[in-house]
PDB file of C-alpha atoms in Angstrom:
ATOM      1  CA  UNK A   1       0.000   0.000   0.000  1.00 42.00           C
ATOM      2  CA  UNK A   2       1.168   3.290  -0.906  1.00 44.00           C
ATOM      3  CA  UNK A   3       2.638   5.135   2.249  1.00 44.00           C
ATOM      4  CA  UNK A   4       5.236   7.627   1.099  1.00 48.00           C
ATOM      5  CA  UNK A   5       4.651  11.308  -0.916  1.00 51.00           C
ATOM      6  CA  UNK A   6       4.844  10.825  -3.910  1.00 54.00           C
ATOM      7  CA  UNK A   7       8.562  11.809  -5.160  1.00 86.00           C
ATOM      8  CA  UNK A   8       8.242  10.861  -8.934  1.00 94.00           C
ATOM      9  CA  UNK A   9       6.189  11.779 -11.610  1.00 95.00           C
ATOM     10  CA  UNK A  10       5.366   7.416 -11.333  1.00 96.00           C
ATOM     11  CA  UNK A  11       4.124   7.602  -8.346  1.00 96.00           C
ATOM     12  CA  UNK A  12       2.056  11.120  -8.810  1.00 95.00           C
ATOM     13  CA  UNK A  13       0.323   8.957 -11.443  1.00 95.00           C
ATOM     14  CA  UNK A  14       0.078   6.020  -8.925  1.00 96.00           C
ATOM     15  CA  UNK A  15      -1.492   8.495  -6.330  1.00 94.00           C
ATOM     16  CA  UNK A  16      -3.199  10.191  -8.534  1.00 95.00           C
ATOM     17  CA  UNK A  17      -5.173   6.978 -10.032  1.00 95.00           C
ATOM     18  CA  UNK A  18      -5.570   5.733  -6.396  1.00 95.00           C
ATOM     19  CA  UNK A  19      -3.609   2.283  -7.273  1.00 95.00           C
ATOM     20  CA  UNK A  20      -2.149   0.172  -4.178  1.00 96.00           C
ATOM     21  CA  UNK A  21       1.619  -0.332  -3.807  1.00 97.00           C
ATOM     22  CA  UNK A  22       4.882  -0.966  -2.266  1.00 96.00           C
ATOM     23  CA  UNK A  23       7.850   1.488  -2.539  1.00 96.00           C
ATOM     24  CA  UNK A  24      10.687  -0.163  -2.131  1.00 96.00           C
ATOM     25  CA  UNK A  25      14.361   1.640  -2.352  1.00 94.00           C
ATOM     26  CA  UNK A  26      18.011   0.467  -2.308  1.00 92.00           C
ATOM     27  CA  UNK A  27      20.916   2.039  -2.675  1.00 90.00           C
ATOM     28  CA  UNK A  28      22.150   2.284  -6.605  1.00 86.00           C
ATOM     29  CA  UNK A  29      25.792   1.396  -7.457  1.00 80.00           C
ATOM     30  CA  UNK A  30      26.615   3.865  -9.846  1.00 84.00           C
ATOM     31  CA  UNK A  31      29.359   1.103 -11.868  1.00 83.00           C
ATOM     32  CA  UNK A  32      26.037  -1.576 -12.234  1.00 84.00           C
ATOM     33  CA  UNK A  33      25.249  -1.703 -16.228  1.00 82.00           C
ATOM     34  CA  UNK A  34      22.302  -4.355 -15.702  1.00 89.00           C
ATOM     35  CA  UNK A  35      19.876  -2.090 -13.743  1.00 90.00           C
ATOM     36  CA  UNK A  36      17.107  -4.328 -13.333  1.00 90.00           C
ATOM     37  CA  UNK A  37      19.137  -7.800 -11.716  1.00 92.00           C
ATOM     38  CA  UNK A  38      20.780  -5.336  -9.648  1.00 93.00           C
ATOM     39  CA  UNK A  39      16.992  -4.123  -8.212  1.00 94.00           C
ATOM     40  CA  UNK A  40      16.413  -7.882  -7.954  1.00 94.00           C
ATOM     41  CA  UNK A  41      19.546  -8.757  -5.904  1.00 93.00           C
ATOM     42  CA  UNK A  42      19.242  -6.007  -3.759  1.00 94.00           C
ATOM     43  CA  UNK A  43      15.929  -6.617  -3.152  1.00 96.00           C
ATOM     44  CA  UNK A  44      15.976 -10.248  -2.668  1.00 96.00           C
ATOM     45  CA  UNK A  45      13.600 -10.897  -5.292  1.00 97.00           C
ATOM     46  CA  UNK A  46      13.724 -13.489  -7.844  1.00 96.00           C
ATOM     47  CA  UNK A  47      14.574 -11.942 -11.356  1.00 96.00           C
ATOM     48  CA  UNK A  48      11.370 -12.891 -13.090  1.00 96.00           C
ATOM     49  CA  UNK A  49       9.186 -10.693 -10.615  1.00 98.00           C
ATOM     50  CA  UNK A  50      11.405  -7.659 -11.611  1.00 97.00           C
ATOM     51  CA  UNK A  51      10.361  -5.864 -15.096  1.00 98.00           C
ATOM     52  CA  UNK A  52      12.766  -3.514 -16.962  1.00 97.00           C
ATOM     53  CA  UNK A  53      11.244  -1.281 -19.134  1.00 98.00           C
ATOM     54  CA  UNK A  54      12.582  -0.735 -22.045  1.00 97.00           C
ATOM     55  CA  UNK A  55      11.442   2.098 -25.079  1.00 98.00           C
ATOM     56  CA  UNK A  56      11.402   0.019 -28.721  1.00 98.00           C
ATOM     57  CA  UNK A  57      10.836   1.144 -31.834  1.00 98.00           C
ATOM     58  CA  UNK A  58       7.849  -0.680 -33.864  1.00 98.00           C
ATOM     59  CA  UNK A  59       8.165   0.373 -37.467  1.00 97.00           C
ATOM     60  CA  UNK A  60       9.372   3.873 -35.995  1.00 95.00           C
ATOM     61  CA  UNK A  61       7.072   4.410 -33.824  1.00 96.00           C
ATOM     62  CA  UNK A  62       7.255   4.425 -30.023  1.00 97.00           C
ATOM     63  CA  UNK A  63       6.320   1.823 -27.705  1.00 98.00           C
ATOM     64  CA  UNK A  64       6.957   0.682 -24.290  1.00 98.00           C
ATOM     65  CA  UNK A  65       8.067  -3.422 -23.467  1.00 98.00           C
ATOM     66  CA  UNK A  66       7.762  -4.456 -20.118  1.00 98.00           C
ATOM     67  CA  UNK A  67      10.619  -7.790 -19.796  1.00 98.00           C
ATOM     68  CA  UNK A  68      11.300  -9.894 -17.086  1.00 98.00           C
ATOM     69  CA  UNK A  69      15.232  -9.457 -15.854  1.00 96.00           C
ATOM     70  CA  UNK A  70      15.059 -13.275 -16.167  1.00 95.00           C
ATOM     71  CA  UNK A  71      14.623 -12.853 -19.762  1.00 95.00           C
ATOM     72  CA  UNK A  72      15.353 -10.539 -23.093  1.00 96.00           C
ATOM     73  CA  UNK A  73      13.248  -9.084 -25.079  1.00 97.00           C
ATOM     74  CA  UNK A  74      12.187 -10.615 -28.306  1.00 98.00           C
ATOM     75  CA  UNK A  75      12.122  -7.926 -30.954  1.00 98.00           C
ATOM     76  CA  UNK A  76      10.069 -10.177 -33.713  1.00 97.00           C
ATOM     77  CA  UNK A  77       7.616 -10.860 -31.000  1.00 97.00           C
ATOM     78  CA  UNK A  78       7.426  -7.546 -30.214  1.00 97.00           C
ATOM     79  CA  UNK A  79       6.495  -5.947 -33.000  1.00 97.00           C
ATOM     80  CA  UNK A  80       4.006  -8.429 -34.058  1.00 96.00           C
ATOM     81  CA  UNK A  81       2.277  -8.215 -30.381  1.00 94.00           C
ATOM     82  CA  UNK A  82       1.455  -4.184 -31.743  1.00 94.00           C
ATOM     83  CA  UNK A  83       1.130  -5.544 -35.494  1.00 95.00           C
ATOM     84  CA  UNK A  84       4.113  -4.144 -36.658  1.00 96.00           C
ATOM     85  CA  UNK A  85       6.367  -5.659 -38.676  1.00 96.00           C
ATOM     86  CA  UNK A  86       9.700  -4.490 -37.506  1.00 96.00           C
ATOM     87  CA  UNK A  87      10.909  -3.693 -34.424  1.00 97.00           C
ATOM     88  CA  UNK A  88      14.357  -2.088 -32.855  1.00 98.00           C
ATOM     89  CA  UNK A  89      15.389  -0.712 -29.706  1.00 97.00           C
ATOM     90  CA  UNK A  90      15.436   2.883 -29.056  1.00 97.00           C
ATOM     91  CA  UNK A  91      18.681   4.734 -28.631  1.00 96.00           C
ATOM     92  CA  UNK A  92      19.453   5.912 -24.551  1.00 96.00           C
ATOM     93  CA  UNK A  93      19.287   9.616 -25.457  1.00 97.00           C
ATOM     94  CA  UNK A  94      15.604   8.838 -27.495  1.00 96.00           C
ATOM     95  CA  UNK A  95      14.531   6.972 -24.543  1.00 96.00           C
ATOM     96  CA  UNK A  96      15.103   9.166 -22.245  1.00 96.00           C
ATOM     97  CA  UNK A  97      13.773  12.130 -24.452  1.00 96.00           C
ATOM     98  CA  UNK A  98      10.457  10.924 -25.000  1.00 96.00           C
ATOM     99  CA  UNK A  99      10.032   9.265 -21.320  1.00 96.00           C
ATOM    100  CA  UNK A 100      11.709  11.756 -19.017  1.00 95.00           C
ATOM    101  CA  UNK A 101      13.519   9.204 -17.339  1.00 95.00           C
ATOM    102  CA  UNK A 102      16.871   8.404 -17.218  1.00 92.00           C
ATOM    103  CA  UNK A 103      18.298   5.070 -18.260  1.00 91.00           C
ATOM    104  CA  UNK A 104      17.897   2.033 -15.605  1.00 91.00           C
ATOM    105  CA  UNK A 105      15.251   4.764 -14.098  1.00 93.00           C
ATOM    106  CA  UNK A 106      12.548   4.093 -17.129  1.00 96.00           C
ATOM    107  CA  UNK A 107       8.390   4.037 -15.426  1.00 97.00           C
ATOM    108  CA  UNK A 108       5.953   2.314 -17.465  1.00 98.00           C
ATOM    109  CA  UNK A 109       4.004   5.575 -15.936  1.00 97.00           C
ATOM    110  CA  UNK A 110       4.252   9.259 -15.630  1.00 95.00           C
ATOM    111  CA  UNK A 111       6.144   9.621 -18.826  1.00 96.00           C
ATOM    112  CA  UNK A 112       6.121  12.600 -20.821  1.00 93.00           C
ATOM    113  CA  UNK A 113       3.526  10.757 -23.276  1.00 92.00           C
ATOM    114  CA  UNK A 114       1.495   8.253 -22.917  1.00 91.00           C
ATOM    115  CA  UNK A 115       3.339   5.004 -25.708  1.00 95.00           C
ATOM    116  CA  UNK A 116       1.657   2.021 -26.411  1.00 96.00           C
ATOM    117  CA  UNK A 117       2.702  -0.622 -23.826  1.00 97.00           C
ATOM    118  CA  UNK A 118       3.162  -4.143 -24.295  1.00 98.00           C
ATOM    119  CA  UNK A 119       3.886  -6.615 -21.562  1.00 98.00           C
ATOM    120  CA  UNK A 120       5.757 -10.024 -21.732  1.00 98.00           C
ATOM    121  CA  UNK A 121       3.078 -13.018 -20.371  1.00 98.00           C
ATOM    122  CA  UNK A 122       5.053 -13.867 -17.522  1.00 98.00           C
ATOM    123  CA  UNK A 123       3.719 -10.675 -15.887  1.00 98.00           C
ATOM    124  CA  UNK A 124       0.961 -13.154 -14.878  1.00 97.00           C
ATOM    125  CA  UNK A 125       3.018 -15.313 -13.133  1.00 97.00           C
ATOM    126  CA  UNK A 126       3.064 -13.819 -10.198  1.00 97.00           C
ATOM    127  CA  UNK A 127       1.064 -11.927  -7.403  1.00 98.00           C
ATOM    128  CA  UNK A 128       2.781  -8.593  -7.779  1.00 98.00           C
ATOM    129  CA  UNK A 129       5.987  -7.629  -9.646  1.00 98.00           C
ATOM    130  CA  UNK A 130       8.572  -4.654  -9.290  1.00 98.00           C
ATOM    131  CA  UNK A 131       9.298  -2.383 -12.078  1.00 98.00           C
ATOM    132  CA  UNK A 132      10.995   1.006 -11.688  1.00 96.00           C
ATOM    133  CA  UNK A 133       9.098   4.101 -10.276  1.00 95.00           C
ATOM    134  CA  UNK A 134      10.992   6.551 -11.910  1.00 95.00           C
ATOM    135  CA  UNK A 135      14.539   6.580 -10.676  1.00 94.00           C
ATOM    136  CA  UNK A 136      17.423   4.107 -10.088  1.00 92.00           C
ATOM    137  CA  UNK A 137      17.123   2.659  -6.726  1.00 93.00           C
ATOM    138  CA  UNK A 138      13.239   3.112  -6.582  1.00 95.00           C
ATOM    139  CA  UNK A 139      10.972   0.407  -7.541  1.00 96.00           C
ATOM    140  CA  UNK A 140       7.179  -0.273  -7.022  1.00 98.00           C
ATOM    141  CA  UNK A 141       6.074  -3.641  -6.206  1.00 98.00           C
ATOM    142  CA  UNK A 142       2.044  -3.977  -7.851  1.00 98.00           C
ATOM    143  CA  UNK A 143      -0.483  -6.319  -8.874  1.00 98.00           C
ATOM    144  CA  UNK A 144       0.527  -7.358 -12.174  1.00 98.00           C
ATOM    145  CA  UNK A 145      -3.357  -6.727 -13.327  1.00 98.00           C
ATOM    146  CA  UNK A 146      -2.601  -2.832 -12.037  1.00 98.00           C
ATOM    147  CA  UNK A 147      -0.007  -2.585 -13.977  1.00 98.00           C
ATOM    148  CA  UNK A 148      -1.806  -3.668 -17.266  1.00 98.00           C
ATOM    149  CA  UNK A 149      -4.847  -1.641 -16.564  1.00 97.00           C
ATOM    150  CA  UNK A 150      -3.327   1.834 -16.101  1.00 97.00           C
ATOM    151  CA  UNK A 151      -0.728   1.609 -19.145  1.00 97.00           C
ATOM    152  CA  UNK A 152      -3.957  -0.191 -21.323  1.00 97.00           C
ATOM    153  CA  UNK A 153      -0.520  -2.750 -21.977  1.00 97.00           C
ATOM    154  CA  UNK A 154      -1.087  -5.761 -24.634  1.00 97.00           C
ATOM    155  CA  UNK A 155       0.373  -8.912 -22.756  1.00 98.00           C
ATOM    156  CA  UNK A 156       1.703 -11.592 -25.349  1.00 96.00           C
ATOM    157  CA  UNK A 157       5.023 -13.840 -25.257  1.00 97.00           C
ATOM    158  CA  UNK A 158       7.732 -10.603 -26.309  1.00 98.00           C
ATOM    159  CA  UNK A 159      10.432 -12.347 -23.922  1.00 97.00           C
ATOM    160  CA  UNK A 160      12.919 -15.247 -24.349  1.00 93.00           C
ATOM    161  CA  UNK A 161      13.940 -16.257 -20.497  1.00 85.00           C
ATOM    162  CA  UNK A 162      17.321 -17.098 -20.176  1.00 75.00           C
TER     163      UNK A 162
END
């Protein structure tokens, strides 16, 4: 359940739309490259529970994947899961440009426009998941079904778990 002000445009959104969560916060290492297995391992969580976000590009347009940490994202999969046909990943300074975030800090919410979201299946798997809430060393722990509902998200396999 939410108990802390709200400190990130994420969780303004989260407040705003009423949704339950956890805050959770650990303390970033500024040298880690793999931003969401370090939120898992500091957390104690298993990597499948934790979702990176990551900004694609489906046939040049801009869209959101939610990915397990366990996992990588599946471009193909991706960009037929929004009916595209081809799909890339957006560049750090695009990503961070369009979102408002910085990298490793990516929300699916509060970003400076709303993308199209897509979610990998696994999101399901489990009775809440993390994913970032708007900086490094913040994450939210929701229902997965939360998550869906406030970014509309299509959930399909995108994800090939390692």
């Amino acid at each position: 359940m939410k108990t802390q002000t709200a400190s990130t445009t994420a969780l303004k959104v989260l407040n705003v739309k009423g949704v339950s969560y956890s805050l959770h916060e650990y303390v970033h290492d500024p040298a880690a490259r793999r931003y969401g297995t370090e939120a898992a391992d500091k957390l104690g969580v298993e990597y499948g529970r934790v979702f990176k976000t990551l900004m694609i590009l489906v046939d040049g347009q801009p869209t959101i994947a939610l990915v397990p940490v366990s996992g990588q994202l599946d471009l193909k999969a991706a960009a037929t899961a929004v009916g595209g046909r081809k799909a890339q990943l957006a560049g750090v300074a695009e990503t961070e440009r369009r979102t408002g975030f910085i990298t490793g800090g990516v929300s699916p919410f509060g970003q400076r426009r709303q993308h199209p979201v897509i979610a990998d299946k696994t999101i399901a798997d489990y009775p809440t998941v993390f994913v970032s809430a708007g900086k490094r060393g913040l994450q939210v722990e929701m229902q997965p079904e939360d998550i869906v509902s406030l970014t509309q998200a299509k959930v399909g396999r995108i994800a090939t778990l390692d």
